[in-house]
XYZ file of C-alpha atoms in Angstrom:
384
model
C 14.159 8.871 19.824
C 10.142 7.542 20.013
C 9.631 5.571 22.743
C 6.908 4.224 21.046
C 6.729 -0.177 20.886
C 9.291 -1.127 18.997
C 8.430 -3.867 16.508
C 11.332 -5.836 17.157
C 13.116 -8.424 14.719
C 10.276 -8.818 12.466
C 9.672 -5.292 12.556
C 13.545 -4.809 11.178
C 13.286 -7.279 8.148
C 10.042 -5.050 7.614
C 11.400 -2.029 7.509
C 14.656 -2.892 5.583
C 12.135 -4.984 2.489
C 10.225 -1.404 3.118
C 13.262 0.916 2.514
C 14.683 -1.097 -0.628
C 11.076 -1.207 -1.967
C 10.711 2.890 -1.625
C 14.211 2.742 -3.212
C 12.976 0.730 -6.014
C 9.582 2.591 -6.390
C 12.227 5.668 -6.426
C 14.122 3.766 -9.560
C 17.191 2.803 -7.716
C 17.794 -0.921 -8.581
C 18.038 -2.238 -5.335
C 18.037 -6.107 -6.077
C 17.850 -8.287 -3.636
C 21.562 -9.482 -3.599
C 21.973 -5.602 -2.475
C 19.567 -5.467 0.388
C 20.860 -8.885 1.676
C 24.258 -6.888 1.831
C 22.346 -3.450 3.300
C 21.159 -6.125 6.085
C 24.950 -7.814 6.713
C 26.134 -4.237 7.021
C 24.091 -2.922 9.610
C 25.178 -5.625 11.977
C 28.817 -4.068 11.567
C 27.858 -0.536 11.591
C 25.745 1.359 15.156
C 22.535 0.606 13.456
C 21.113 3.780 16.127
C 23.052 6.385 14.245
C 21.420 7.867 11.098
C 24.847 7.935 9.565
C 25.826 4.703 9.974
C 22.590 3.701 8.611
C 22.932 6.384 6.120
C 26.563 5.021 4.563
C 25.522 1.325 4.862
C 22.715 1.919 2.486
C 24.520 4.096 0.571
C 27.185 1.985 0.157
C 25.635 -1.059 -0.305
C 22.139 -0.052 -2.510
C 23.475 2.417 -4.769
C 25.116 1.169 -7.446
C 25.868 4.942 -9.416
C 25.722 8.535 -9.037
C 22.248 8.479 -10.688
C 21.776 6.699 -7.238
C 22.551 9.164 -5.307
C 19.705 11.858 -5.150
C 16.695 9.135 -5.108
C 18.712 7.288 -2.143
C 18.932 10.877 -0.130
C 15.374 11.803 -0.683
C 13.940 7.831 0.491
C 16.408 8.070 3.376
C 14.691 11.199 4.362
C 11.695 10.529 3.529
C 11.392 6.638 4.857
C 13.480 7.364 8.337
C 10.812 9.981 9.697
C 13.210 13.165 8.548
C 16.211 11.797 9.819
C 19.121 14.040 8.056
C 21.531 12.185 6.060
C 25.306 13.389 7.072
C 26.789 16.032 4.807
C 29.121 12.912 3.127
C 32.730 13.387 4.980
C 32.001 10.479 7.611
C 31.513 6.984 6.700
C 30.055 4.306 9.451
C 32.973 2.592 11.665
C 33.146 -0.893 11.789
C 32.624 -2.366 15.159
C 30.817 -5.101 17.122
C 27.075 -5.812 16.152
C 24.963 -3.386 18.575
C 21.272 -3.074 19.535
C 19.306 -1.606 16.058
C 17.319 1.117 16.491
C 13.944 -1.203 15.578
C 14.420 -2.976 18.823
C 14.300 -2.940 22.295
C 14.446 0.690 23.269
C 16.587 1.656 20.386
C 20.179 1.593 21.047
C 19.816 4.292 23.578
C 23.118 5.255 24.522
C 24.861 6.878 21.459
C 26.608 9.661 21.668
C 25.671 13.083 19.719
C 27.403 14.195 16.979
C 26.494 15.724 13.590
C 26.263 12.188 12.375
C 24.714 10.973 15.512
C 20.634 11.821 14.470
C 18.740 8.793 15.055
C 17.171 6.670 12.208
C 13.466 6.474 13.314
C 11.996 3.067 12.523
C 8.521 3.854 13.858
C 8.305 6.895 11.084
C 9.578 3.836 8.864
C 6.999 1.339 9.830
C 4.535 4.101 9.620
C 5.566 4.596 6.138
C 5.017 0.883 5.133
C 1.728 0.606 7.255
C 0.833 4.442 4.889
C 2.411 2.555 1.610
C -0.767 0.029 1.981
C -3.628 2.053 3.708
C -6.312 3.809 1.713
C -5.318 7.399 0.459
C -8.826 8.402 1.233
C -9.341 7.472 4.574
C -6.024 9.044 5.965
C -5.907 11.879 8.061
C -4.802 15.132 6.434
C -1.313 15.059 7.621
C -1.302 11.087 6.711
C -2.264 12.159 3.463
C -0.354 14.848 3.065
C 2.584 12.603 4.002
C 1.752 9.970 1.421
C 1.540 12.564 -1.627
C 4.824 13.374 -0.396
C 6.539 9.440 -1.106
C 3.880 9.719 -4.209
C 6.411 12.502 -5.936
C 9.554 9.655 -5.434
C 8.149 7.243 -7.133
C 10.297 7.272 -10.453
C 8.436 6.355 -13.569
C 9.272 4.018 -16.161
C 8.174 4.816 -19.518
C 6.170 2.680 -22.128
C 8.153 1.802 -25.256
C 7.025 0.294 -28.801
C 8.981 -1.394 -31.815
C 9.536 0.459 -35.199
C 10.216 -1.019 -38.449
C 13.633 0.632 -38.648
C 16.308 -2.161 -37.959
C 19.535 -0.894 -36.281
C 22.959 -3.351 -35.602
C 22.187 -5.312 -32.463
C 23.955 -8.379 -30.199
C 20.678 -10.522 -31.333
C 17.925 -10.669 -33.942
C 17.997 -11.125 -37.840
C 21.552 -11.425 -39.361
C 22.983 -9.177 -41.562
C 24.631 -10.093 -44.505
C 25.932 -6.771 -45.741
C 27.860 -6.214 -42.240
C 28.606 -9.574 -42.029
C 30.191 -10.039 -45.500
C 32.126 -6.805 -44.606
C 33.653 -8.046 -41.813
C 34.885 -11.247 -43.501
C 36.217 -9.713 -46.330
C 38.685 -7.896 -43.400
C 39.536 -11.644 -42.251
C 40.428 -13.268 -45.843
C 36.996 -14.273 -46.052
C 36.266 -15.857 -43.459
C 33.192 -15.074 -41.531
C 34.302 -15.218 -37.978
C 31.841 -12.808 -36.745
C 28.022 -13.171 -37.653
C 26.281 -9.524 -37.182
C 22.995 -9.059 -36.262
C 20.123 -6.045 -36.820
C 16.902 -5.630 -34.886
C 14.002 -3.164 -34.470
C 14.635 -0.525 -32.896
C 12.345 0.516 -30.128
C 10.571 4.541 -29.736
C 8.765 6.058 -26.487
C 5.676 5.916 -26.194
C 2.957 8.459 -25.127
C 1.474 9.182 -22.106
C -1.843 10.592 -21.712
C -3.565 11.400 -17.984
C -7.130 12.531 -17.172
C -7.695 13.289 -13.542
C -11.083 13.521 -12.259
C -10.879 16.642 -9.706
C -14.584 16.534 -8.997
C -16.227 16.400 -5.422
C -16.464 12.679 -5.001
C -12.952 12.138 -6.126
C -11.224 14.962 -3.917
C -9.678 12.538 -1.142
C -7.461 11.292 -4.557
C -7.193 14.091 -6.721
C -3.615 15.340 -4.721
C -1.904 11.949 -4.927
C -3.257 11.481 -8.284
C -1.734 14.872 -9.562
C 1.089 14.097 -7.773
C 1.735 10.771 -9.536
C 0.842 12.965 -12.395
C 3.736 15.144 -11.727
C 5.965 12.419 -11.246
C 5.379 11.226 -14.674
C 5.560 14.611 -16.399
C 8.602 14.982 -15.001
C 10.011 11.792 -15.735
C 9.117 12.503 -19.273
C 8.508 15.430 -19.946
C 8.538 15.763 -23.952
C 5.961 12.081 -24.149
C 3.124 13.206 -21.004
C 0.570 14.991 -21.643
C -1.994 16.041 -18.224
C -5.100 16.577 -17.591
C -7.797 17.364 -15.246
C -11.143 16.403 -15.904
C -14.902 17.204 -14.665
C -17.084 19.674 -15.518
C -14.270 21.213 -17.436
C -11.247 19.942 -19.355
C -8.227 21.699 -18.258
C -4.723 20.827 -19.655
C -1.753 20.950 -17.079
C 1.058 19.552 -18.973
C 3.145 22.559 -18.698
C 2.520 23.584 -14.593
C 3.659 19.550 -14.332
C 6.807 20.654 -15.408
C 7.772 22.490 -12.688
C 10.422 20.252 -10.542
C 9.177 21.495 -7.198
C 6.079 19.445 -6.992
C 4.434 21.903 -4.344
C 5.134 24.820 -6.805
C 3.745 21.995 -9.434
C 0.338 21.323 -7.420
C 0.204 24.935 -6.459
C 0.235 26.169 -10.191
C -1.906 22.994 -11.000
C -4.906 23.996 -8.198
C -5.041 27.698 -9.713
C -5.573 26.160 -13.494
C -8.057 24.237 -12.521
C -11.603 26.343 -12.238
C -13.877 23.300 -11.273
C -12.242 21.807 -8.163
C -14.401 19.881 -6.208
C -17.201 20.340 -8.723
C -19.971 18.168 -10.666
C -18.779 15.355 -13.374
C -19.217 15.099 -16.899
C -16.826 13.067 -17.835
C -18.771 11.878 -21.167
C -18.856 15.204 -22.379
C -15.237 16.334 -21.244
C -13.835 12.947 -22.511
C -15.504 13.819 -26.312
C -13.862 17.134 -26.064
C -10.591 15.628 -25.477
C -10.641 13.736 -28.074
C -12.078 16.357 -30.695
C -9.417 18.638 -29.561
C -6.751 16.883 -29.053
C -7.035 13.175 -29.204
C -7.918 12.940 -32.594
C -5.237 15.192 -33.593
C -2.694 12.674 -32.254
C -1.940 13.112 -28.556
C -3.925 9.950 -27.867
C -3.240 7.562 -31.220
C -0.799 5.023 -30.151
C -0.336 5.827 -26.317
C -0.921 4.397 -23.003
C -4.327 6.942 -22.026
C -4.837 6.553 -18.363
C -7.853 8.099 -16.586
C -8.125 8.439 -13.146
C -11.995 8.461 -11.860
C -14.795 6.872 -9.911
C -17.106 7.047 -12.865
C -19.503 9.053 -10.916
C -21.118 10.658 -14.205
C -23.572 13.172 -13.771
C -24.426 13.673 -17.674
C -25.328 11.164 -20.387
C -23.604 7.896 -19.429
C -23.741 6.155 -23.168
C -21.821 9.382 -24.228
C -18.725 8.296 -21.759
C -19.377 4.570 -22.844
C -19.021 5.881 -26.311
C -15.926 8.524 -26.008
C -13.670 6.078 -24.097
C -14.985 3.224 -26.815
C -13.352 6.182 -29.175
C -10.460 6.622 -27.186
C -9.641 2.608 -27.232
C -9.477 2.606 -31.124
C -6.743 6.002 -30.747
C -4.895 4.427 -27.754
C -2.707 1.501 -27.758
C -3.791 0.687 -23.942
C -6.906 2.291 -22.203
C -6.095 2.260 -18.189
C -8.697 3.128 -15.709
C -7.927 3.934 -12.305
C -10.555 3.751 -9.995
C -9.379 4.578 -6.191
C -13.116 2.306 -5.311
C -12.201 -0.680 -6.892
C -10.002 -1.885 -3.419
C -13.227 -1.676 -1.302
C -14.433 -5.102 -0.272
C -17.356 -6.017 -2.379
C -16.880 -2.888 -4.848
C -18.758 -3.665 -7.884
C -18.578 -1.023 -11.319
C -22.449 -0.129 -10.612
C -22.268 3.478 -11.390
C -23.554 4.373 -14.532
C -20.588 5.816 -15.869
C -18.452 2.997 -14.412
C -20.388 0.737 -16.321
C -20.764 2.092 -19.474
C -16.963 2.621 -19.925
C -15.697 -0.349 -18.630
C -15.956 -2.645 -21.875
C -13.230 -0.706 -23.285
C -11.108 -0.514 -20.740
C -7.705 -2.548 -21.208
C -6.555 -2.533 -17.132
C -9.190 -1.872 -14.841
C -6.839 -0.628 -11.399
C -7.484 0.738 -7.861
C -4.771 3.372 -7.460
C -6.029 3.998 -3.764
C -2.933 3.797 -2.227
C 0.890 4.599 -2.591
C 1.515 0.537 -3.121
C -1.137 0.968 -5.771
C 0.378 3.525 -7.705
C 3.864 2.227 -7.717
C 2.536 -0.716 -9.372
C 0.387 1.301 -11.657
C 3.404 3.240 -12.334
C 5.325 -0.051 -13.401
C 2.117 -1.479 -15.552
C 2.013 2.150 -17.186
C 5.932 1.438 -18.770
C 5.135 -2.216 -19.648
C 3.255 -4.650 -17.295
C -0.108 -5.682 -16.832
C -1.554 -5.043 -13.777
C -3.719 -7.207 -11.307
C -5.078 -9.111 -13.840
C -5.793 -6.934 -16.475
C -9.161 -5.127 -17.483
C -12.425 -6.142 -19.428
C -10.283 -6.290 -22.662
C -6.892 -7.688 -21.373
């Protein structure tokens, strides 16, 4: 157990809203009904043992076996590597005891397979990581945030056909309707409804791997796997700078270190110059204008440091805005106090950007995540 301070009752409500939010970011829904019942049980359960802890969550958070996986991998990740029991114990009910987020602990429990200790410093060290700046972490910090980057489960973006299906609302429908009356001597007791049906959407990432943007480039490809993989047949990936290199299919590994691995040996310009104008023009001759970009959420992930012809980027991604239904632009700069979109590049692609976003941190990206399947977010871009 750290002996490190222990943050005491605020630090506990912190790092339960923490855990439930890495569940959510995971895609377990985790509402708040559920954590208010995560909380109750921990003051019946030894709130020092990782088991205890473990069940409680598990019991009280997860609402199916879909559950399950995403709840073992944020337990393990969010406790500091605690191990989650092997699924034969379940916590014993007993008098409220000191939790593990204050005082020293609950110092005093005895061992046992179940008997690891939750670490809530490695969880408060998580939440203080889930807000900090991916670039100005430490390796192993960084390193440690890609890591909760590849849980963060991906909703994807969906649009309306013109195909009408039965539904419980919309437009009625007569022929169903008249059907089932004539089964009830005419009388319609039953209206029946149709609606539009709804299609995925595409997904289209550019990641700039250049110099300037290496401090992001592993979280970003990371998030990039985690969408991939989410869906794999409607994501297409890419890495972008003085080359355009398409890594939709080493994405689709599951390991995401095999992923990243496979990723980093595609890639020839690592670390290298930008021109994203000239890149971003190939991208669409090749393969945006075929299709991969006309109706889908295109998000590109750069600083907009452009070493080439800046009107050439202003007019690709101007291109690219009349393919894609939504043009997001993640810059990991924007979050710096008193950031402004000077660089050329920057500047000469931001009028046709729809969301202008940081994605600088793992915060960041979970919300980019959930404005990528639907939402706008913080506030919307130039065109919003």
């Amino acid at each position: 157990m750290s002996t490190a301070t222990a943050p005491g009752a605020d630090g506990a409500a912190t790092a339960i809203v923490g855990f439930v939010r890495a569940l959510r970011a995971a895609g377990v829904p985790a509402d708040t009904a559920r954590a208010a019942a995560f909380a109750e049980a921990l003051t019946a359960v030894d709130p020092a043992r990782a088991g205890d802890v473990y069940w409680a969550g598990r019991l009280t958070l997860c609402s199916g076996p879909d559950d399950l996986g995403p709840y073992d991998a944020c337990f393990a990740a969010y406790f500091g590597g605690a191990r989650p029991p092997n699924g034969r114990r379940r916590p014993r009910p007993g008098a409220p005891r000191t939790p593990p987020w204050t005082a020293d602990g609950g110092a005093g429990a005895a061992g046992g397979r179940d008997d690891a200790r939750v670490r809530p410093v490695a969880a408060d060290r998580t939440e203080v990581l889930r807000h900090a700046d991916i670039g100005r972490l430490s390796a192993a910090e960084r390193a440690e945030v890609a890591r909760l980057v590849s849980l963060i489960r991906t909703g994807r973006p969906r649009r309306r056909t013109r195909r009408r299906a039965p539904a419980a609302r919309g437009g009625l429908d007569h022929r169903r309707t008249l059907a089932a009356a004539a089964r009830t001597d005419g009388e319609p007791l039953r209206l029946k409804y149709r609606d539009r049906t709804e299609r995925p959407r595409r997904v289209v990432l550019l990641v700039d791997v250049s110099g300037s943007m290496s401090p992001y480039a592993e979280s970003l490809l990371r998030f990039a796997h985690a969408l991939v993989r989410g869906h794999p047949a409607g994501t297409e990936a890419f890495s972008i700078g003085t080359r355009l290199t398409r890594l939709t299919r080493e994405l689709r590994t599951a390991d995401p270190a095999r992923a990243l691995r496979a990723a980093g040996a595609a890639v020839p310009d690592w670390r290298g110059g930008t021109r994203l104008g000239t890149e971003l023009k190939r991208f669409l001759d090749v393969h945006g204008g075929r299709g991969m970009a006309r109706g889908a959420v295109a998000v590109i992930a750069s600083d907009g440091w452009e070493r080439g012809d800046a009107a050439l980027l202003g007019t690709a991604t101007a291109r690219l805005s009349r393919l894609a239904h939504r043009v997001v632009w993640v810059n990991p700069h924007k979050a710096q106090p008193g950031y402004r979109p000077l660089a050329a590049g920057m500047a000469a692609a931001l009028p046709h950007v729809d969301d202008f976003v940081s994605g600088h941190s793992l915060d960041a990206l979970e919300r980019l995540a959930a404005a990528i399947a639907g939402g706008r977010p913080e506030g919307g871009g130039p065109r919003a």
